[in-house]
Coordinates of C-alpha atoms and ligand atoms in Angstrom, one line a residue:
X29 CA -42.2 172.6 -20.1
X30 CA -44.0 171.2 -16.7
X31 CA -45.2 168.6 -19.0
X32 CA -43.6 166.7 -22.2
X33 CA -46.7 166.9 -25.1
X34 CA -47.4 163.0 -24.6
X35 CA -48.2 163.4 -20.5
X36 CA -50.5 166.7 -21.5
X37 CA -52.1 164.2 -23.6
X38 CA -52.4 161.7 -20.8
X39 CA -53.3 164.1 -18.5
X40 CA -56.1 165.4 -20.3
X41 CA -57.6 162.3 -21.1
X42 CA -57.7 161.1 -17.3
X43 CA -59.7 164.5 -16.9
X44 CA -61.9 163.8 -19.9
X45 CA -63.1 160.3 -18.6
X46 CA -63.2 161.4 -15.0
X47 CA -65.1 164.6 -15.9
X48 CA -67.5 163.3 -17.8
X49 CA -68.4 160.5 -15.1
X50 CA -68.1 162.9 -12.3
X51 CA -70.6 165.2 -14.0
X52 CA -73.0 163.3 -15.3
X53 CA -73.1 161.6 -11.5
X54 CA -73.6 165.0 -10.8
X55 CA -75.9 166.2 -12.7
X56 CA -78.5 163.0 -11.8
X57 CA -77.8 164.2 -8.1
X58 CA -78.7 167.5 -8.2
X59 CA -81.2 166.5 -11.1
X60 CA -83.6 164.2 -8.1
X61 CA -82.6 166.9 -5.9
X62 CA -84.7 170.0 -7.9
X63 CA -87.2 167.7 -8.6
X64 CA -88.1 165.9 -5.6
X65 CA -87.0 168.5 -2.7
X66 CA -86.6 165.8 0.0
X67 CA -83.8 166.2 3.1
X68 CA -82.6 162.4 1.6
X69 CA -82.1 164.3 -2.0
X70 CA -80.2 167.0 -0.2
X71 CA -78.0 165.0 1.6
X72 CA -77.0 163.5 -1.8
X73 CA -76.6 166.6 -2.7
X74 CA -74.2 167.9 -0.8
X75 CA -71.7 164.8 -1.3
X76 CA -71.9 165.0 -5.3
X77 CA -71.2 168.7 -5.3
X78 CA -68.2 168.0 -3.4
X79 CA -67.1 165.9 -5.4
X80 CA -68.3 168.3 -8.4
X81 CA -66.4 170.7 -6.6
X82 CA -62.6 168.7 -6.1
X83 CA -63.3 167.9 -10.2
X84 CA -63.2 171.1 -11.3
X85 CA -60.8 171.7 -9.1
X86 CA -60.5 175.6 -10.2
X87 CA -63.1 175.9 -9.1
X88 CA -63.3 176.1 -5.2
X89 CA -60.2 175.0 -3.6
X90 CA -61.4 175.6 -0.2
X91 CA -59.9 173.1 2.7
X92 CA -62.6 170.9 3.8
X93 CA -64.7 172.4 6.2
X94 CA -65.0 175.2 4.7
X95 CA -65.8 173.4 1.1
X96 CA -68.5 171.6 3.5
X97 CA -69.9 174.9 5.3
X98 CA -70.0 175.8 1.6
X99 CA -72.4 173.4 0.3
X100 CA -74.4 173.8 3.2
X101 CA -75.0 177.5 2.7
X102 CA -75.5 176.9 -0.6
X103 CA -78.0 174.4 -0.2
X104 CA -79.9 176.1 2.5
X105 CA -80.1 179.7 0.7
X106 CA -81.4 177.1 -2.6
X107 CA -83.7 175.1 -0.4
X108 CA -85.2 177.8 1.8
X109 CA -86.1 179.9 -2.1
X110 CA -87.7 176.6 -3.6
X111 CA -90.0 176.5 -0.5
X112 CA -91.0 180.0 0.4
X113 CA -94.9 180.2 0.1
X114 CA -97.3 183.4 2.1
X115 CA -100.7 182.1 3.7
X116 CA -103.5 183.3 4.4
X117 CA -104.8 184.1 7.8
X118 CA -107.0 181.6 6.8
X119 CA -106.8 179.2 3.8
X120 CA -104.1 178.5 1.6
X121 CA -101.0 179.4 1.4
X122 CA -99.7 180.7 -2.0
X123 CA -96.1 179.8 -3.7
X124 CA -94.2 181.9 -6.3
X125 CA -94.5 180.2 -9.3
X126 CA -97.7 180.3 -10.3
X127 CA -99.8 181.8 -7.1
X128 CA -98.2 185.2 -6.9
X129 CA -96.5 185.4 -10.6
X130 CA -100.2 185.2 -11.6
X131 CA -101.5 187.8 -8.9
X132 CA -98.6 190.2 -9.8
X133 CA -99.3 189.8 -13.7
X134 CA -102.9 190.0 -13.7
X135 CA -104.2 191.5 -10.4
X136 CA -105.1 196.0 -10.9
X137 CA -105.8 196.4 -7.2
X138 CA -102.6 198.0 -5.6
X139 CA -103.3 196.3 -2.1
X140 CA -103.9 193.0 -3.6
X141 CA -99.9 193.4 -5.5
X142 CA -98.0 195.0 -2.8
X143 CA -99.5 192.2 -0.2
X144 CA -98.1 189.8 -2.7
X145 CA -95.3 191.8 -2.9
X146 CA -94.4 192.2 0.6
X147 CA -95.0 188.6 1.8
X148 CA -92.5 187.3 -0.6
X149 CA -90.3 189.8 0.9
X150 CA -91.2 188.4 4.6
X151 CA -91.1 185.1 3.7
X152 CA -88.1 184.2 1.3
X153 CA -85.7 187.9 1.8
X154 CA -85.5 188.0 5.6
X155 CA -85.3 184.7 6.1
X156 CA -81.1 185.1 4.1
X157 CA -79.6 187.8 5.5
X158 CA -78.3 186.3 8.2
X159 CA -76.7 183.0 6.2
X160 CA -76.4 185.8 3.1
X161 CA -72.7 187.3 4.8
X162 CA -71.1 183.8 4.8
X163 CA -72.0 182.9 2.2
X164 CA -70.1 186.5 0.9
X165 CA -67.0 185.7 3.1
X166 CA -66.8 181.8 1.5
X167 CA -67.5 182.6 -2.4
X168 CA -64.5 185.6 -1.6
X169 CA -62.0 182.6 0.1
X170 CA -63.2 179.9 -2.8
X171 CA -61.7 183.0 -5.6
X172 CA -59.1 184.0 -3.1
X173 CA -58.1 180.2 -2.9
X174 CA -58.1 180.1 -7.0
X175 CA -56.5 183.1 -7.3
X176 CA -58.4 186.4 -7.6
X177 CA -58.7 188.4 -5.5
X178 CA -62.5 188.4 -4.9
X179 CA -65.4 186.0 -6.1
X180 CA -66.5 189.1 -8.5
X181 CA -63.7 189.1 -10.2
X182 CA -64.2 185.4 -10.8
X183 CA -67.1 185.4 -12.6
X184 CA -65.9 188.3 -14.7
X185 CA -63.3 186.1 -15.8
X186 CA -65.6 184.1 -17.8
X187 CA -66.0 186.9 -20.2
X188 CA -62.4 187.2 -20.9
X189 CA -61.7 190.8 -21.1
X190 CA -59.5 193.1 -19.3
X191 CA -62.6 196.5 -20.2
X192 CA -65.1 194.5 -19.0
X193 CA -66.9 196.5 -16.5
X194 CA -66.2 199.8 -19.1
X195 CA -67.7 198.3 -22.3
X196 CA -70.9 196.8 -19.6
X197 CA -70.7 200.8 -19.0
X198 CA -71.3 202.2 -22.0
X199 CA -73.6 199.5 -23.8
X200 CA -75.7 200.7 -21.0
X201 CA -75.2 204.3 -21.6
X202 CA -75.8 203.5 -25.5
X203 CA -79.3 202.2 -23.7
X204 CA -80.6 204.7 -21.3
X205 CA -82.1 207.0 -24.0
X206 CA -84.9 203.9 -24.8
X207 CA -85.2 203.0 -21.1
X208 CA -85.7 207.1 -19.5
X209 CA -88.6 207.5 -22.4
X210 CA -90.4 204.0 -21.9
X211 CA -90.6 204.7 -17.8
X212 CA -91.8 208.1 -18.6
X213 CA -94.3 206.7 -21.1
X214 CA -95.1 203.9 -18.4
X215 CA -95.4 206.5 -15.3
X216 CA -97.7 208.6 -16.9
X217 CA -100.4 205.8 -18.1
X218 CA -100.0 204.1 -14.6
X219 CA -100.2 208.0 -13.4
X220 CA -103.8 208.1 -14.9
X221 CA -104.7 204.0 -14.1
X222 CA -103.6 204.5 -10.2
X223 CA -103.7 208.1 -9.5
X224 CA -101.5 210.8 -8.5
X225 CA -101.7 209.8 -4.5
X226 CA -99.6 206.4 -5.7
X227 CA -97.7 208.2 -9.0
X228 CA -95.0 211.0 -8.7
X229 CA -95.5 212.1 -12.3
X230 CA -91.5 213.2 -11.5
X231 CA -90.4 210.3 -9.5
X232 CA -89.8 206.9 -9.1
X233 CA -92.6 204.5 -9.6
X234 CA -93.3 202.1 -6.9
X235 CA -92.1 198.9 -7.7
X236 CA -95.2 196.6 -7.3
X237 CA -97.3 197.6 -10.5
X238 CA -94.9 196.6 -13.6
X239 CA -96.1 193.4 -13.7
X240 CA -93.6 191.5 -11.9
X241 CA -92.3 190.5 -8.7
X242 CA -89.1 191.7 -9.7
X243 CA -90.0 195.1 -11.9
X244 CA -87.7 192.9 -14.3
X245 CA -90.2 193.4 -16.8
X246 CA -93.3 194.5 -18.2
X247 CA -94.6 193.0 -20.3
X248 CA -97.8 192.2 -18.5
X249 CA -99.1 195.6 -17.8
X250 CA -99.2 196.5 -21.7
X251 CA -103.0 196.6 -21.7
X252 CA -102.9 199.7 -18.9
X253 CA -100.1 201.4 -21.2
X254 CA -101.4 200.8 -24.6
X255 CA -100.5 203.4 -27.0
X256 CA -103.7 203.0 -28.9
X257 CA -106.4 201.0 -27.2
X258 CA -108.9 200.9 -29.8
X259 CA -106.7 199.2 -31.5
X260 CA -105.5 196.2 -28.8
X261 CA -103.7 193.4 -30.2
X262 CA -105.5 190.1 -29.9
X263 CA -104.3 188.5 -26.5
X264 CA -102.1 185.6 -27.7
X265 CA -102.4 184.1 -24.1
X266 CA -106.5 183.7 -24.5
X267 CA -106.0 182.1 -28.0
X268 CA -103.6 179.5 -26.6
X269 CA -105.8 178.6 -23.8
X270 CA -108.6 178.4 -26.1
X271 CA -106.6 176.3 -28.8
X272 CA -106.4 173.3 -25.8
X273 CA -102.1 174.3 -25.4
X274 CA -100.2 171.9 -23.4
X275 CA -96.5 172.8 -21.8
X276 CA -95.6 169.6 -24.7
X277 CA -96.9 171.3 -26.8
X278 CA -94.8 174.9 -26.6
X279 CA -91.3 173.1 -26.6
X280 CA -93.2 170.8 -29.7
X281 CA -92.9 174.5 -30.5
X282 CA -90.0 175.1 -29.9
X283 CA -88.3 172.3 -31.3
X284 CA -89.8 172.5 -34.7
X285 CA -88.7 176.1 -35.0
X286 CA -85.1 174.6 -35.1
X287 CA -85.8 171.8 -37.0
X288 CA -87.4 174.1 -39.6
X289 CA -83.6 175.6 -39.1
X290 CA -81.8 172.2 -40.2
X291 CA -81.0 172.1 -36.6
X292 CA -81.3 169.8 -34.2
X293 CA -84.4 167.2 -32.8
X294 CA -84.1 167.4 -28.5
X295 CA -83.8 163.6 -28.4
X296 CA -86.2 160.8 -27.2
X297 CA -84.6 161.2 -23.4
X298 CA -85.3 165.0 -23.6
X299 CA -89.2 164.1 -23.6
X300 CA -88.7 161.5 -21.2
X301 CA -87.0 162.9 -18.5
X302 CA -87.5 166.6 -18.4
X303 CA -90.5 168.5 -16.1
X304 CA -92.6 171.0 -18.1
X305 CA -94.8 170.8 -15.6
X306 CA -95.3 171.3 -11.8
X307 CA -95.8 168.1 -10.4
X308 CA -99.5 167.5 -9.1
X309 CA -99.1 165.2 -6.9
X310 CA -97.2 167.5 -4.2
X311 CA -94.2 167.0 -4.5
X312 CA -91.4 170.1 -4.0
X313 CA -89.0 171.5 -6.7
X314 CA -87.5 174.0 -7.5
X315 CA -89.5 175.7 -10.3
X316 CA -87.0 178.6 -12.0
X317 CA -87.0 177.1 -15.0
X318 CA -83.5 175.7 -16.1
X319 CA -81.5 173.4 -18.7
X320 CA -79.2 170.7 -17.9
X321 CA -76.9 168.4 -19.6
X322 CA -75.8 165.4 -18.1
X323 CA -73.0 164.7 -20.0
X324 CA -73.9 161.6 -21.2
X325 CA -75.0 160.8 -24.9
X326 CA -78.1 163.1 -25.9
X327 CA -79.0 163.3 -22.8
X328 CA -80.5 167.0 -21.8
X329 CA -83.8 167.8 -20.4
X330 CA -85.6 171.1 -19.0
X331 CA -87.4 172.0 -15.3
X332 CA -89.8 174.4 -15.7
X333 CA -93.0 174.3 -14.2
X334 CA -94.8 175.8 -17.0
X335 CA -98.1 177.7 -17.9
X336 CA -99.8 178.6 -20.4
X337 CA -99.2 181.7 -21.6
X338 CA -97.4 183.6 -24.0
X339 CA -95.1 185.0 -21.8
X340 CA -94.1 181.1 -21.3
X341 CA -94.2 180.4 -24.9
X342 CA -91.4 182.7 -25.4
X343 CA -89.3 181.1 -22.3
X344 CA -89.7 177.6 -23.4
X345 CA -87.7 179.0 -26.3
X346 CA -85.0 180.2 -24.2
X347 CA -84.8 177.2 -22.9
X348 CA -84.2 175.3 -26.1
X349 CA -81.3 177.5 -27.1
X350 CA -79.5 176.1 -24.0
X351 CA -80.9 172.8 -25.0
X352 CA -79.6 173.4 -28.9
X353 CA -76.3 174.6 -27.7
X354 CA -76.2 171.2 -26.0
X355 CA -76.9 168.8 -28.4
X356 CA -74.5 171.0 -31.0
X357 CA -71.1 170.1 -28.4
X358 CA -71.6 167.5 -27.3
X359 CA -68.6 166.0 -29.6
X360 CA -66.7 168.8 -28.1
X361 CA -64.1 168.2 -25.1
X362 CA -66.2 168.6 -21.5
X363 CA -63.7 171.3 -21.0
X364 CA -65.4 173.5 -24.1
X365 CA -68.6 172.1 -23.4
X366 CA -70.1 175.3 -22.6
X367 CA -71.3 178.6 -24.6
X368 CA -68.4 180.8 -25.9
X369 CA -69.1 182.9 -23.2
X370 CA -72.8 182.9 -20.3
X371 CA -74.0 185.4 -22.7
X372 CA -73.9 183.3 -26.1
X373 CA -75.9 181.0 -23.8
X374 CA -78.7 182.8 -23.1
X375 CA -78.5 184.7 -26.3
X376 CA -79.3 182.0 -28.4
X377 CA -83.2 181.0 -27.7
X378 CA -84.3 184.5 -26.9
X379 CA -82.7 185.5 -30.5
X380 CA -85.6 182.8 -31.7
X381 CA -87.8 184.2 -29.8
X382 CA -87.4 187.0 -31.8
X383 CA -88.8 185.9 -34.7
X384 CA -91.2 183.6 -32.6
X385 CA -93.0 187.0 -31.2
X386 CA -93.3 188.2 -35.0
X387 CA -97.0 188.9 -36.0
X388 CA -96.0 187.1 -39.3
X389 CA -94.9 183.6 -37.3
X390 CA -97.6 184.5 -35.1
X391 CA -100.0 184.6 -37.6
X392 CA -98.6 181.6 -39.7
X393 CA -99.1 179.2 -36.8
X394 CA -102.5 180.8 -36.2
X395 CA -101.7 182.4 -32.7
X396 CA -103.3 185.5 -34.4
X397 CA -106.3 186.4 -36.9
X398 CA -105.3 189.9 -37.9
X399 CA -103.4 190.0 -41.3
X400 CA -102.2 192.7 -41.2
X401 CA -100.7 195.3 -38.7
X402 CA -101.3 199.1 -40.0
X403 CA -98.4 201.8 -38.2
X404 CA -100.4 202.3 -35.1
X405 CA -101.2 198.9 -34.1
X406 CA -97.2 198.3 -34.8
X407 CA -96.6 201.2 -32.1
X408 CA -99.3 198.7 -29.4
X409 CA -96.9 195.6 -31.2
X410 CA -93.2 197.2 -30.2
X411 CA -94.1 198.2 -27.0
X412 CA -95.0 195.0 -26.1
X413 CA -91.8 194.2 -26.9
X414 CA -90.2 197.0 -25.6
X415 CA -92.4 196.2 -22.1
X416 CA -90.2 192.8 -21.6
X417 CA -86.8 193.6 -23.6
X418 CA -85.9 197.4 -22.7
X419 CA -87.5 197.5 -19.4
X420 CA -84.9 194.9 -18.7
X421 CA -81.9 196.8 -19.1
X422 CA -81.6 198.0 -15.8
X423 CA -82.3 195.1 -14.1
X424 CA -80.3 193.1 -15.6
X425 CA -77.3 195.5 -15.2
X426 CA -77.8 196.5 -11.7
X427 CA -77.9 193.0 -10.5
X428 CA -74.1 192.2 -10.7
X429 CA -72.9 195.5 -10.2
X430 CA -74.6 195.0 -6.4
X431 CA -72.8 191.6 -6.1
X432 CA -69.3 192.4 -7.5
X433 CA -69.5 195.1 -4.6
X434 CA -71.0 193.4 -2.1
X435 CA -67.7 190.6 -3.2
X436 CA -65.6 193.4 -3.2
X437 CA -66.4 194.7 -0.2
X438 CA -67.7 198.8 -1.0
X439 CA -70.9 197.4 0.2
X440 CA -70.8 196.4 3.5
X441 CA -73.2 193.9 5.4
X442 CA -75.3 196.7 7.4
X443 CA -75.6 198.2 4.0
X444 CA -77.0 194.9 1.9
X445 CA -81.4 196.5 1.7
X446 CA -80.1 200.1 2.0
X447 CA -77.9 199.9 -1.2
X448 CA -79.9 197.3 -3.5
X449 CA -82.7 200.6 -3.4
X450 CA -79.6 202.6 -4.0
X451 CA -79.1 200.9 -6.7
X452 CA -83.0 200.5 -7.7
X453 CA -83.2 203.8 -7.8
X454 CA -80.5 204.7 -9.7
X455 CA -80.4 202.2 -12.5
X456 CA -84.9 201.3 -12.6
X457 CA -86.4 204.3 -11.5
X458 CA -87.6 202.3 -8.9
X459 CA -88.5 202.1 -5.2
X460 CA -90.1 199.9 -2.2
X461 CA -94.4 200.5 -1.7
X462 CA -93.6 200.2 1.4
X463 CA -90.1 201.6 3.9
X464 CA -88.2 198.9 4.0
X465 CA -85.4 198.1 7.3
X466 CA -82.0 196.0 7.4
X467 CA -83.9 193.4 9.1
X468 CA -85.3 193.3 5.3
X469 CA -83.0 191.9 2.7
X470 CA -84.7 192.1 -0.9
X471 CA -82.3 190.9 -3.0
X472 CA -82.4 187.3 -1.3
X473 CA -85.8 187.5 -3.0
X474 CA -85.0 187.2 -6.3
X475 CA -83.4 183.2 -7.2
X476 CA -80.2 184.1 -8.7
X477 CA -79.2 185.3 -5.0
X478 CA -80.1 182.4 -3.2
X479 CA -78.7 180.8 -6.1
X480 CA -75.7 181.6 -6.8
X481 CA -75.9 182.6 -10.5
X482 CA -73.9 184.9 -12.3
X483 CA -76.8 188.0 -13.6
X484 CA -74.9 189.7 -15.9
X485 CA -75.0 187.3 -18.4
X486 CA -78.4 188.3 -19.2
X487 CA -77.8 191.6 -19.6
X488 CA -75.0 190.9 -22.6
X489 CA -77.1 188.2 -24.0
X490 CA -80.2 190.6 -23.7
X491 CA -77.7 193.5 -26.1
X492 CA -76.6 190.0 -27.8
X493 CA -79.9 188.9 -29.1
X494 CA -80.9 191.3 -31.8
X495 CA -77.4 191.7 -32.6
X496 CA -77.5 187.9 -33.7
X497 CA -81.1 187.7 -35.1
X498 CA -80.1 190.8 -37.3
X499 CA -77.3 189.3 -38.5
X500 CA -80.1 185.8 -39.3
X501 CA -82.3 187.9 -40.9
X502 CA -79.5 189.1 -43.2
X503 CA -78.5 185.5 -43.8
X504 CA -82.7 184.3 -44.3
X505 CA -83.0 187.5 -46.8
X506 CA -85.2 189.3 -44.8
X507 CA -86.3 193.2 -45.8
X508 CA -87.8 195.1 -44.5
X509 CA -88.0 196.0 -40.4
X510 CA -86.0 193.9 -37.8
X511 CA -89.6 193.8 -35.4
X512 CA -91.0 192.3 -38.9
X513 CA -88.0 189.3 -39.4
X514 CA -89.2 185.8 -39.2
X515 CA -86.2 182.9 -39.3
X516 CA -88.8 180.3 -39.4
X517 CA -87.6 177.6 -42.0
X518 CA -84.5 179.3 -43.1
X519 CA -81.5 176.6 -43.7
X520 CA -79.4 179.8 -44.3
X521 CA -79.3 181.1 -40.6
X522 CA -80.0 177.3 -39.0
X523 CA -75.8 176.6 -40.4
X524 CA -74.4 180.2 -39.7
X525 CA -75.9 179.9 -36.2
X526 CA -75.5 175.8 -36.3
X527 CA -72.1 175.9 -36.7
X528 CA -71.7 178.8 -34.0
X529 CA -72.9 176.7 -31.1
X530 CA -70.8 173.7 -32.2
X531 CA -67.9 175.5 -31.5
X532 CA -68.6 175.4 -27.5
X533 CA -66.3 177.5 -25.8
X534 CA -63.5 176.1 -27.9
X535 CA -62.7 179.7 -29.4
X536 CA -62.6 183.1 -28.0
X537 CA -66.3 184.8 -28.2
X538 CA -64.8 187.9 -30.4
X539 CA -63.7 185.7 -32.7
X540 CA -67.1 184.0 -33.1
X541 CA -68.9 187.1 -32.7
X542 CA -66.7 188.5 -35.9
X543 CA -67.5 185.3 -38.2
X544 CA -71.4 185.4 -38.1
X545 CA -72.1 189.0 -37.6
X546 CA -69.3 190.9 -38.8
X547 CA -68.3 192.5 -36.2
X548 CA -65.7 191.5 -33.1
X549 CA -68.0 193.1 -30.0
X550 CA -71.6 193.2 -28.0
X551 CA -73.0 195.7 -30.0
X552 CA -76.3 197.9 -29.0
X553 CA -76.7 199.3 -33.0
X554 CA -79.3 196.0 -33.8
X555 CA -81.3 196.8 -30.4
X556 CA -81.4 200.4 -31.7
X557 CA -82.6 199.4 -34.6
X558 CA -84.8 197.4 -33.6
X559 CA -86.9 200.0 -31.5
X560 CA -85.8 203.2 -33.8
X561 CA -89.7 203.1 -34.7
X562 CA -91.0 203.1 -30.8
X563 CA -88.2 205.3 -30.0
X564 CA -89.3 207.7 -32.0
X565 CA -92.9 207.6 -30.8
X566 CA -92.0 207.6 -27.4
X567 CA -90.1 210.9 -28.0
X568 CA -92.4 212.4 -28.8
X569 CA -95.3 211.8 -27.4
X570 CA -93.4 212.8 -23.8
X571 CA -92.7 216.0 -25.2
X572 CA -96.6 216.4 -25.8
X573 CA -97.4 215.0 -22.8
X574 CA -94.5 217.5 -21.4
X575 CA -92.8 214.6 -19.3
X576 CA -89.5 214.6 -17.1
X577 CA -87.4 211.9 -18.3
X578 CA -85.9 210.4 -14.7
X579 CA -86.5 210.6 -11.4
X580 CA -86.0 213.8 -9.7
X581 CA -88.4 213.5 -6.9
X582 CA -85.7 210.9 -6.1
X583 CA -88.5 208.8 -3.8
X584 CA -92.1 207.6 -3.6
X585 CA -94.2 207.9 -1.0
X586 CA -94.0 205.8 1.0
X587 CA -90.8 206.3 1.9
X588 CA -91.5 210.1 2.9
Ligands
LIG601 C1 -83.3 186.7 -17.2 C2 -84.0 185.5 -16.0 N1 -83.9 183.9 -16.9 C3 -83.9 182.4 -16.3 O1 -82.9 183.2 -15.2 O2 -83.7 181.6 -16.9 C4 -84.9 185.8 -15.0 O3 -85.4 184.8 -14.8 O4 -84.7 186.3 -14.0
LIG602 ZN1 -81.4 181.5 -20.1

């Protein structure tokens, strides 16, 4: 064998020490950059980034010249995204967070929505179009240096499966009926509000009307689509503002939930070093929310430009799920300090957030005052959750299906934008509200693409979070509909979840999943159980309205 046992141990010890130091320095430098985007920090970040790349040589054994070019491109794309803004003819410029996101979430004026939607894509997408093909070329070169045919293959290898793409297609097929019924119902509601000149009842939905810059989740248009408007739910965002919630309190709420389950509290450094709000001193920062492990005892931080809304409260729980994972596995070797798979990292916080969304929890925490929900109010409630979770199914599936085809060359650079919209039509039943050209680069308007962050983890995490939630609900002794389950205070559930997270990536994810849920594969069963009452209602409603599932009229008025 290549190493004797002793030599192998020695190597791993050496690796452990150097990796831990290099990783810590890399994270510090990158943190300094994303929380204060200046030229100097950028330079510093490049060097550190190289070290990090060199350190985990398996990730990019590129020749130095290519490595420098690759890092320059990555930094350029991410910086361009973080600095992009949309300026009014006279007066202020608007940033994505919070300005443009606020418009997309709250405006009901389609002209204003179009202005924000198009302005953002003009500001950031177009700028990245020229560099993206170099990014693709160098990504594939780096992947080939590591023995993969292209970067998509390297990304997929994270899931230790030689049937990943078939398994993903199967999960998507099982969930598609939910999406088609939600899409038809929402389209009907938007037709009532915006009228036939904007909405074709047999066509795709214009992408700027769904309450989100990328139409990836539609929770912000619940008021437009409420099944029983006379039984509208209380507005939790309003209640949070009236109760003077602050970002720090939102993270404290999440921390409290984990400790109520007997799990680990966020350490002092977290509360001191995190960036929980967009700085008021004019510093340019990367607002996209993320959690950070500094590979140094108890130094874990979150970075989020938190607004006081229900959406951001749930997002704070999502981030605290990442922090809890860091805490639980921090005594493992650096090599194992990651999730069982990236999907597990994305599922933890969101699984807890399913308890937080429950009527029972929100009532107990004083965020709702109405003691119970009748069956119609439950349909309203489930639709609210569906607008976030069911709408997200096709978006989270298609982002990397698109990128895998870009990396493997099926989608050539002259077709990037056209293919992106083909995928948006095929999977989401959306179309651009204004004609697009090949100078546009709409994929570049979504953080994860310029930031080089894989996305299929969110699709798998979406399914897995319900699977974990169901297992924890069973353990905590919940009886009744899954959507009424709240695991707050359950030490039994906390023990199961804590033991899962302590393993990091030291055990194959199928084994780990089997121990917690009894199944060794990611399964849509819990997702379908959770939404069954709503699905029955949607199917009945769509039949009553005579609505067509899907979008046989395949183009928007703007594309005629
Ligand atoms: C779902 C994904 N979440 C994240 O990046 O934390 C997103 O925002 O698109
Ligand atoms: Zn995440």
